[in-house]
Amino acid sequence: MGISGFINEGSICGHELMPMLWCSASPSSFVTFDAYERVASSMLDHLANLMPLDAVYLDLHGAMVTDHQQDGEGELLARVRSVIGPDIPLVVSLDLHANITSRMFATADVLVGYRTYPHVDMAETGRKAAKILDKMLTGVRPSKAMFKFEFLIPLVWQCTLVEPVNPYIKN
């Protein structure tokens, strides 16, 4: 998991980590309003009680759709941002298959995605996020850019071990 790499690297960097909440579900259908609000409220309450913080890291999937909105993670990130304010770094790790929305992109300072499928680099992605966040805490502000392809690659062709995707992740 991304969080495991983040915890490991964050500890090496000497940061005091303040866990809020961990939950998981297999990707399947819409998240119900009740489930979404229960988890979001718990997370935001914990976050508010931990303030002030130097930074926030979230290990998300990136393709959540709820029965009341299309951009579950975008809404969650906006709510997190409303608690922490505009100046606290917000770094997020995401699945390779994330559906990154303009709201997610605008709200988070950094989005770090897995580069492999099967996902053998989850912990590495968390470590990368921790290293970026560590640099941000010393004043480095990364730039960001987003480009969306006009097509989707079918899941059966997304394996990064073979062509057609493998040549693109080597760089």
CSV table of C-alpha atoms in Angstrom, one decimal:
chain,number,residue,atom,x,y,z
A,1,MET,CA,0.0,0.0,0.0
A,2,GLY,CA,1.1,3.6,-0.6
A,3,ILE,CA,0.6,4.3,3.1
A,4,SER,CA,3.3,1.7,4.1
A,5,GLY,CA,5.9,3.4,2.0
A,6,PHE,CA,4.9,6.8,3.2
A,7,ILE,CA,5.1,5.7,6.9
A,8,ASN,CA,8.5,4.2,6.3
A,9,GLU,CA,10.0,7.1,4.4
A,10,GLY,CA,8.3,9.7,6.6
A,11,SER,CA,9.8,8.1,9.7
A,12,ILE,CA,13.3,8.0,8.0
A,13,CYS,CA,12.9,11.8,7.3
A,14,GLY,CA,12.2,12.3,11.0
A,15,HIS,CA,8.6,13.4,10.8
A,16,GLU,CA,6.0,12.8,13.5
A,17,LEU,CA,3.2,11.0,11.8
A,18,MET,CA,-0.3,11.5,13.0
A,19,PRO,CA,-2.6,8.8,11.6
A,20,MET,CA,-6.2,9.7,11.2
A,21,LEU,CA,-8.2,6.9,9.6
A,22,TRP,CA,-7.7,3.8,7.5
A,23,CYS,CA,-10.4,2.1,5.6
A,24,SER,CA,-10.6,0.1,2.4
A,25,ALA,CA,-13.1,-1.5,0.0
A,26,SER,CA,-12.8,-3.4,-3.2
A,27,PRO,CA,-13.7,-1.2,-6.2
A,28,SER,CA,-17.2,-2.2,-7.2
A,29,SER,CA,-20.2,0.1,-7.3
A,30,PHE,CA,-21.3,3.5,-6.1
A,31,VAL,CA,-20.4,4.5,-2.6
A,32,THR,CA,-23.6,5.2,-0.7
A,33,PHE,CA,-24.3,8.7,0.6
A,34,ASP,CA,-24.4,7.3,4.2
A,35,ALA,CA,-21.1,5.5,3.9
A,36,TYR,CA,-19.4,8.5,2.2
A,37,GLU,CA,-20.6,11.0,4.8
A,38,ARG,CA,-19.7,8.6,7.7
A,39,VAL,CA,-16.1,8.1,6.5
A,40,ALA,CA,-15.6,11.7,5.4
A,41,SER,CA,-17.0,13.1,8.6
A,42,SER,CA,-14.8,10.8,10.7
A,43,MET,CA,-11.7,11.8,8.7
A,44,LEU,CA,-12.4,15.5,8.8
A,45,ASP,CA,-13.2,15.4,12.6
A,46,HIS,CA,-9.9,13.7,13.2
A,47,LEU,CA,-8.1,16.2,11.0
A,48,ALA,CA,-9.7,19.2,12.7
A,49,ASN,CA,-8.7,17.8,16.1
A,50,LEU,CA,-5.1,17.3,15.0
A,51,MET,CA,-4.7,20.9,13.7
A,52,PRO,CA,-2.3,22.7,13.5
A,53,LEU,CA,-0.4,20.3,11.1
A,54,ASP,CA,2.6,21.0,8.9
A,55,ALA,CA,1.3,18.8,6.0
A,56,VAL,CA,-1.3,16.2,5.0
A,57,TYR,CA,-0.8,13.0,3.1
A,58,LEU,CA,-3.7,10.9,1.8
A,59,ASP,CA,-3.5,7.4,0.2
A,60,LEU,CA,-6.5,7.4,-2.1
A,61,HIS,CA,-7.6,5.3,-5.1
A,62,GLY,CA,-8.8,8.1,-7.3
A,63,ALA,CA,-11.8,6.7,-9.0
A,64,MET,CA,-14.5,6.9,-6.4
A,65,VAL,CA,-18.1,7.6,-7.5
A,66,THR,CA,-20.8,8.1,-5.0
A,67,ASP,CA,-24.5,7.8,-5.5
A,68,HIS,CA,-24.8,11.5,-5.0
A,69,GLN,CA,-21.8,12.8,-7.0
A,70,GLN,CA,-19.4,11.7,-9.7
A,71,ASP,CA,-16.1,13.0,-8.1
A,72,GLY,CA,-15.9,11.5,-4.6
A,73,GLU,CA,-12.2,12.1,-4.1
A,74,GLY,CA,-12.5,15.7,-5.5
A,75,GLU,CA,-15.1,16.5,-2.9
A,76,LEU,CA,-13.1,14.8,-0.2
A,77,LEU,CA,-10.0,16.8,-1.1
A,78,ALA,CA,-12.0,20.0,-1.2
A,79,ARG,CA,-13.3,19.3,2.3
A,80,VAL,CA,-9.8,18.5,3.6
A,81,ARG,CA,-8.5,21.7,2.0
A,82,SER,CA,-11.3,23.7,3.8
A,83,VAL,CA,-10.0,22.3,7.1
A,84,ILE,CA,-6.3,22.8,6.6
A,85,GLY,CA,-6.4,26.0,4.6
A,86,PRO,CA,-4.6,26.9,1.4
A,87,ASP,CA,-1.0,27.0,2.7
A,88,ILE,CA,-0.6,23.5,4.2
A,89,PRO,CA,0.9,21.0,1.7
A,90,LEU,CA,-1.6,18.4,0.6
A,91,VAL,CA,0.0,15.4,-1.1
A,92,VAL,CA,-2.0,12.4,-2.4
A,93,SER,CA,-1.0,9.0,-3.8
A,94,LEU,CA,-3.3,7.4,-6.4
A,95,ASP,CA,-3.9,4.2,-8.2
A,96,LEU,CA,-2.6,4.0,-11.8
A,97,HIS,CA,-6.3,3.7,-12.9
A,98,ALA,CA,-7.3,6.9,-11.1
A,99,ASN,CA,-9.7,9.2,-12.9
A,100,ILE,CA,-8.0,12.5,-12.0
A,101,THR,CA,-10.5,15.3,-12.2
A,102,SER,CA,-9.7,19.0,-12.5
A,103,ARG,CA,-11.0,19.5,-9.0
A,104,MET,CA,-8.6,16.9,-7.6
A,105,PHE,CA,-5.8,18.5,-9.5
A,106,ALA,CA,-6.6,22.0,-8.4
A,107,THR,CA,-7.1,21.1,-4.7
A,108,ALA,CA,-4.1,18.9,-4.0
A,109,ASP,CA,-0.5,20.3,-4.2
A,110,VAL,CA,0.8,17.0,-5.5
A,111,LEU,CA,-0.8,13.8,-7.0
A,112,VAL,CA,1.6,10.8,-7.2
A,113,GLY,CA,0.3,7.8,-9.1
A,114,TYR,CA,1.4,4.2,-9.2
A,115,ARG,CA,3.3,3.5,-12.4
A,116,THR,CA,2.7,-0.3,-12.6
A,117,TYR,CA,-0.2,-2.7,-13.1
A,118,PRO,CA,-0.1,-5.1,-11.5
A,119,HIS,CA,0.6,-2.6,-8.7
A,120,VAL,CA,4.0,-3.7,-7.5
A,121,ASP,CA,5.1,-0.1,-6.8
A,122,MET,CA,2.5,1.0,-4.2
A,123,ALA,CA,5.0,1.3,-1.4
A,124,GLU,CA,7.5,3.0,-3.7
A,125,THR,CA,4.8,5.5,-4.6
A,126,GLY,CA,4.2,6.3,-0.9
A,127,ARG,CA,7.9,6.7,-0.4
A,128,LYS,CA,8.0,9.1,-3.4
A,129,ALA,CA,5.1,11.1,-2.0
A,130,ALA,CA,6.9,11.3,1.4
A,131,LYS,CA,10.1,12.6,-0.2
A,132,ILE,CA,8.2,15.2,-2.2
A,133,LEU,CA,6.4,16.3,1.0
A,134,ASP,CA,9.7,16.4,2.9
A,135,LYS,CA,11.1,18.8,0.2
A,136,MET,CA,7.9,20.9,0.4
A,137,LEU,CA,8.4,21.3,4.1
A,138,THR,CA,11.8,22.9,3.4
A,139,GLY,CA,10.1,25.5,1.1
A,140,VAL,CA,10.3,23.7,-2.3
A,141,ARG,CA,7.1,24.2,-4.2
A,142,PRO,CA,6.7,21.8,-7.0
A,143,SER,CA,5.0,22.8,-10.2
A,144,LYS,CA,2.3,20.7,-11.7
A,145,ALA,CA,0.7,20.0,-15.0
A,146,MET,CA,-2.1,17.8,-16.3
A,147,PHE,CA,-2.9,16.3,-19.6
A,148,LYS,CA,-5.9,14.1,-20.3
A,149,PHE,CA,-5.9,11.6,-23.2
A,150,GLU,CA,-9.1,11.5,-25.2
A,151,PHE,CA,-9.4,7.7,-24.9
A,152,LEU,CA,-9.3,4.9,-22.4
A,153,ILE,CA,-7.0,1.9,-22.5
A,154,PRO,CA,-9.0,-1.3,-21.8
A,155,LEU,CA,-8.0,-2.8,-18.5
A,156,VAL,CA,-6.8,-6.0,-20.2
A,157,TRP,CA,-4.2,-3.9,-22.1
A,158,GLN,CA,-3.0,-1.9,-19.1
A,159,CYS,CA,-0.4,-4.4,-17.8
A,160,THR,CA,2.9,-2.5,-17.6
A,161,LEU,CA,5.0,-5.7,-17.9
A,162,VAL,CA,4.3,-6.0,-21.6
A,163,GLU,CA,3.5,-4.0,-24.7
A,164,PRO,CA,1.7,-1.8,-25.5
A,165,VAL,CA,2.1,0.0,-22.2
A,166,ASN,CA,5.6,-1.2,-21.0
A,167,PRO,CA,7.7,1.1,-23.3
A,168,TYR,CA,5.9,4.1,-21.9
A,169,ILE,CA,6.7,3.5,-18.2
A,170,LYS,CA,10.4,2.9,-18.7
A,171,ASN,CA,11.0,6.7,-18.9
